[in-house]
Amino acid sequence: MSPALSLAMPVRNGERFIEAAVGSLLAQSFTDYELLIVDNASTDATQQICERLTRSDPRIRYFRNKADIGAGANFNRGVELASGVLFKWCAHDDLISPDYLARCIAALAARPSAVTAYGRLLGIDESGAL
């Protein structure tokens, strides 16, 4: 059965932030999703981190390109791999609050003609300060 939501996370050389970004997704109150990490031939430890994360949760699927196919093609690959009813991009260096997905899903359900939902953004610097 297809998940309600596909989350696609394109990444290249994201070792510094990807574990925290995935952690914020795994902490969601809404859980009917698949997380597709699409690695554009990273040359850092992204692959090892993602393979470990994949073993920790069956909702995570990791796909690695053999060569750098460019950012646009890597984003497209995320869409092609998705099987969910709904779709959302996730950045490898973003964190989301634990109720973010649930609130977006509820907003879409409340307005059947809506085609997108998103929340307020807060900037975080490299040290983690808001």
PDB file of C-alpha atoms in Angstrom:
ATOM      1  CA  MET A   1       0.000   0.000   0.000  1.00  0.00           C
ATOM      2  CA  SER A   2       1.282   3.459  -0.902  1.00  0.00           C
ATOM      3  CA  PRO A   3       2.062   5.898   1.886  1.00  0.00           C
ATOM      4  CA  ALA A   4      -0.033   9.039   2.251  1.00  0.00           C
ATOM      5  CA  LEU A   5       3.058  11.173   1.702  1.00  0.00           C
ATOM      6  CA  SER A   6       6.378  10.899  -0.093  1.00  0.00           C
ATOM      7  CA  LEU A   7       9.189  13.073   1.223  1.00  0.00           C
ATOM      8  CA  ALA A   8      12.068  13.519  -1.223  1.00  0.00           C
ATOM      9  CA  MET A   9      15.401  14.740   0.110  1.00  0.00           C
ATOM     10  CA  PRO A  10      17.948  15.473  -2.628  1.00  0.00           C
ATOM     11  CA  VAL A  11      21.478  15.774  -1.272  1.00  0.00           C
ATOM     12  CA  ARG A  12      25.085  16.177  -2.321  1.00  0.00           C
ATOM     13  CA  ASN A  13      27.793  16.270   0.323  1.00  0.00           C
ATOM     14  CA  GLY A  14      25.366  16.767   3.182  1.00  0.00           C
ATOM     15  CA  GLU A  15      27.274  15.017   5.966  1.00  0.00           C
ATOM     16  CA  ARG A  16      27.204  18.050   8.242  1.00  0.00           C
ATOM     17  CA  PHE A  17      23.421  18.425   8.546  1.00  0.00           C
ATOM     18  CA  ILE A  18      21.611  15.412   7.067  1.00  0.00           C
ATOM     19  CA  GLU A  19      21.396  13.354  10.250  1.00  0.00           C
ATOM     20  CA  ALA A  20      19.650  16.188  12.115  1.00  0.00           C
ATOM     21  CA  ALA A  21      17.330  16.842   9.159  1.00  0.00           C
ATOM     22  CA  VAL A  22      16.312  13.181   8.989  1.00  0.00           C
ATOM     23  CA  GLY A  23      15.934  13.115  12.766  1.00  0.00           C
ATOM     24  CA  SER A  24      13.421  15.953  12.602  1.00  0.00           C
ATOM     25  CA  LEU A  25      11.408  13.950  10.065  1.00  0.00           C
ATOM     26  CA  LEU A  26      11.512  10.782  12.164  1.00  0.00           C
ATOM     27  CA  ALA A  27      10.183  12.814  15.121  1.00  0.00           C
ATOM     28  CA  GLN A  28       6.998  13.783  13.264  1.00  0.00           C
ATOM     29  CA  SER A  29       3.599  13.102  14.835  1.00  0.00           C
ATOM     30  CA  PHE A  30       2.355  12.202  11.325  1.00  0.00           C
ATOM     31  CA  THR A  31       3.994   8.898  10.393  1.00  0.00           C
ATOM     32  CA  ASP A  32       2.373   7.652   7.149  1.00  0.00           C
ATOM     33  CA  TYR A  33       5.210   8.653   4.849  1.00  0.00           C
ATOM     34  CA  GLU A  34       8.230   7.387   2.986  1.00  0.00           C
ATOM     35  CA  LEU A  35      11.493   9.314   3.017  1.00  0.00           C
ATOM     36  CA  LEU A  36      13.450   9.088  -0.218  1.00  0.00           C
ATOM     37  CA  ILE A  37      17.021  10.291   0.169  1.00  0.00           C
ATOM     38  CA  VAL A  38      18.458  10.858  -3.310  1.00  0.00           C
ATOM     39  CA  ASP A  39      22.233  11.237  -3.102  1.00  0.00           C
ATOM     40  CA  ASN A  40      23.837  12.930  -6.079  1.00  0.00           C
ATOM     41  CA  ALA A  41      27.176  11.092  -5.870  1.00  0.00           C
ATOM     42  CA  SER A  42      28.370  12.675  -2.622  1.00  0.00           C
ATOM     43  CA  THR A  43      32.106  12.555  -1.993  1.00  0.00           C
ATOM     44  CA  ASP A  44      31.909  12.997   1.789  1.00  0.00           C
ATOM     45  CA  ALA A  45      30.407  10.679   4.443  1.00  0.00           C
ATOM     46  CA  THR A  46      26.812  11.238   3.285  1.00  0.00           C
ATOM     47  CA  GLN A  47      26.538   7.689   1.916  1.00  0.00           C
ATOM     48  CA  GLN A  48      27.652   6.032   5.158  1.00  0.00           C
ATOM     49  CA  ILE A  49      25.338   8.218   7.250  1.00  0.00           C
ATOM     50  CA  CYS A  50      22.359   7.509   4.987  1.00  0.00           C
ATOM     51  CA  GLU A  51      22.990   3.768   4.876  1.00  0.00           C
ATOM     52  CA  ARG A  52      23.029   3.707   8.682  1.00  0.00           C
ATOM     53  CA  LEU A  53      19.830   5.785   8.860  1.00  0.00           C
ATOM     54  CA  THR A  54      18.138   3.460   6.364  1.00  0.00           C
ATOM     55  CA  ARG A  55      18.800   0.508   8.663  1.00  0.00           C
ATOM     56  CA  SER A  56      17.164   2.371  11.560  1.00  0.00           C
ATOM     57  CA  ASP A  57      13.717   2.946  10.008  1.00  0.00           C
ATOM     58  CA  PRO A  58      11.901   1.095   7.193  1.00  0.00           C
ATOM     59  CA  ARG A  59      10.314   4.322   5.931  1.00  0.00           C
ATOM     60  CA  ILE A  60      13.722   5.573   4.783  1.00  0.00           C
ATOM     61  CA  ARG A  61      14.878   4.581   1.302  1.00  0.00           C
ATOM     62  CA  TYR A  62      18.312   5.615   0.062  1.00  0.00           C
ATOM     63  CA  PHE A  63      19.226   6.016  -3.600  1.00  0.00           C
ATOM     64  CA  ARG A  64      22.731   6.959  -4.719  1.00  0.00           C
ATOM     65  CA  ASN A  65      23.617   8.174  -8.195  1.00  0.00           C
ATOM     66  CA  LYS A  66      26.834   6.675  -9.565  1.00  0.00           C
ATOM     67  CA  ALA A  67      27.820  10.074 -10.955  1.00  0.00           C
ATOM     68  CA  ASP A  68      26.766  13.679 -10.400  1.00  0.00           C
ATOM     69  CA  ILE A  69      23.706  14.141 -12.624  1.00  0.00           C
ATOM     70  CA  GLY A  70      23.158  17.789 -11.681  1.00  0.00           C
ATOM     71  CA  ALA A  71      20.806  19.277  -9.132  1.00  0.00           C
ATOM     72  CA  GLY A  72      17.772  19.498 -11.437  1.00  0.00           C
ATOM     73  CA  ALA A  73      17.977  15.875 -12.548  1.00  0.00           C
ATOM     74  CA  ASN A  74      18.519  14.767  -8.953  1.00  0.00           C
ATOM     75  CA  PHE A  75      15.367  16.627  -7.859  1.00  0.00           C
ATOM     76  CA  ASN A  76      13.465  15.003 -10.747  1.00  0.00           C
ATOM     77  CA  ARG A  77      14.671  11.592  -9.635  1.00  0.00           C
ATOM     78  CA  GLY A  78      13.073  12.198  -6.234  1.00  0.00           C
ATOM     79  CA  VAL A  79       9.714  12.788  -7.907  1.00  0.00           C
ATOM     80  CA  GLU A  80      10.113   9.691 -10.104  1.00  0.00           C
ATOM     81  CA  LEU A  81      10.811   7.460  -7.090  1.00  0.00           C
ATOM     82  CA  ALA A  82       7.840   8.720  -5.059  1.00  0.00           C
ATOM     83  CA  SER A  83       4.855   6.439  -4.459  1.00  0.00           C
ATOM     84  CA  GLY A  84       2.845   8.531  -1.991  1.00  0.00           C
ATOM     85  CA  VAL A  85      -0.500  10.176  -2.619  1.00  0.00           C
ATOM     86  CA  LEU A  86       1.024  13.546  -1.673  1.00  0.00           C
ATOM     87  CA  PHE A  87       4.555  14.833  -2.208  1.00  0.00           C
ATOM     88  CA  LYS A  88       6.901  17.183  -0.334  1.00  0.00           C
ATOM     89  CA  TRP A  89      10.480  18.287  -0.857  1.00  0.00           C
ATOM     90  CA  CYS A  90      12.738  18.227   2.205  1.00  0.00           C
ATOM     91  CA  ALA A  91      16.125  19.891   2.361  1.00  0.00           C
ATOM     92  CA  HIS A  92      19.036  17.954   3.834  1.00  0.00           C
ATOM     93  CA  ASP A  93      19.942  20.971   5.954  1.00  0.00           C
ATOM     94  CA  ASP A  94      16.488  21.924   7.289  1.00  0.00           C
ATOM     95  CA  LEU A  95      14.755  21.022  10.534  1.00  0.00           C
ATOM     96  CA  ILE A  96      10.972  20.898  10.912  1.00  0.00           C
ATOM     97  CA  SER A  97       8.839  20.994  14.040  1.00  0.00           C
ATOM     98  CA  PRO A  98       7.288  17.683  15.182  1.00  0.00           C
ATOM     99  CA  ASP A  99       3.752  18.631  14.114  1.00  0.00           C
ATOM    100  CA  TYR A 100       4.684  20.215  10.769  1.00  0.00           C
ATOM    101  CA  LEU A 101       3.581  17.356   8.509  1.00  0.00           C
ATOM    102  CA  ALA A 102       0.369  16.728  10.485  1.00  0.00           C
ATOM    103  CA  ARG A 103      -0.580  20.385  10.210  1.00  0.00           C
ATOM    104  CA  CYS A 104       0.105  20.489   6.468  1.00  0.00           C
ATOM    105  CA  ILE A 105      -1.940  17.327   5.890  1.00  0.00           C
ATOM    106  CA  ALA A 106      -4.801  18.734   7.988  1.00  0.00           C
ATOM    107  CA  ALA A 107      -4.708  22.028   6.067  1.00  0.00           C
ATOM    108  CA  LEU A 108      -4.921  20.192   2.743  1.00  0.00           C
ATOM    109  CA  ALA A 109      -7.775  17.993   3.995  1.00  0.00           C
ATOM    110  CA  ALA A 110      -9.698  21.057   5.183  1.00  0.00           C
ATOM    111  CA  ARG A 111      -9.368  22.703   1.765  1.00  0.00           C
ATOM    112  CA  PRO A 112      -9.767  20.044  -0.950  1.00  0.00           C
ATOM    113  CA  SER A 113      -9.093  22.563  -3.727  1.00  0.00           C
ATOM    114  CA  ALA A 114      -5.677  23.469  -2.256  1.00  0.00           C
ATOM    115  CA  VAL A 115      -2.629  22.130  -4.054  1.00  0.00           C
ATOM    116  CA  THR A 116       0.084  23.067  -1.574  1.00  0.00           C
ATOM    117  CA  ALA A 117       0.617  23.684   2.127  1.00  0.00           C
ATOM    118  CA  TYR A 118       3.618  25.084   3.932  1.00  0.00           C
ATOM    119  CA  GLY A 119       4.482  26.634   7.256  1.00  0.00           C
ATOM    120  CA  ARG A 120       6.402  29.539   8.661  1.00  0.00           C
ATOM    121  CA  LEU A 121      10.159  29.470   8.191  1.00  0.00           C
ATOM    122  CA  LEU A 122      12.738  30.374  10.804  1.00  0.00           C
ATOM    123  CA  GLY A 123      16.379  30.802   9.880  1.00  0.00           C
ATOM    124  CA  ILE A 124      19.014  28.797  11.728  1.00  0.00           C
ATOM    125  CA  ASP A 125      22.665  29.653  11.373  1.00  0.00           C
ATOM    126  CA  GLU A 126      25.479  27.107  11.199  1.00  0.00           C
ATOM    127  CA  SER A 127      25.891  27.163  14.978  1.00  0.00           C
ATOM    128  CA  GLY A 128      22.216  26.256  15.480  1.00  0.00           C
ATOM    129  CA  ALA A 129      21.043  29.686  16.664  1.00  0.00           C
ATOM    130  CA  LEU A 130      17.638  30.953  15.486  1.00  0.00           C
TER     131      LEU A 130
END
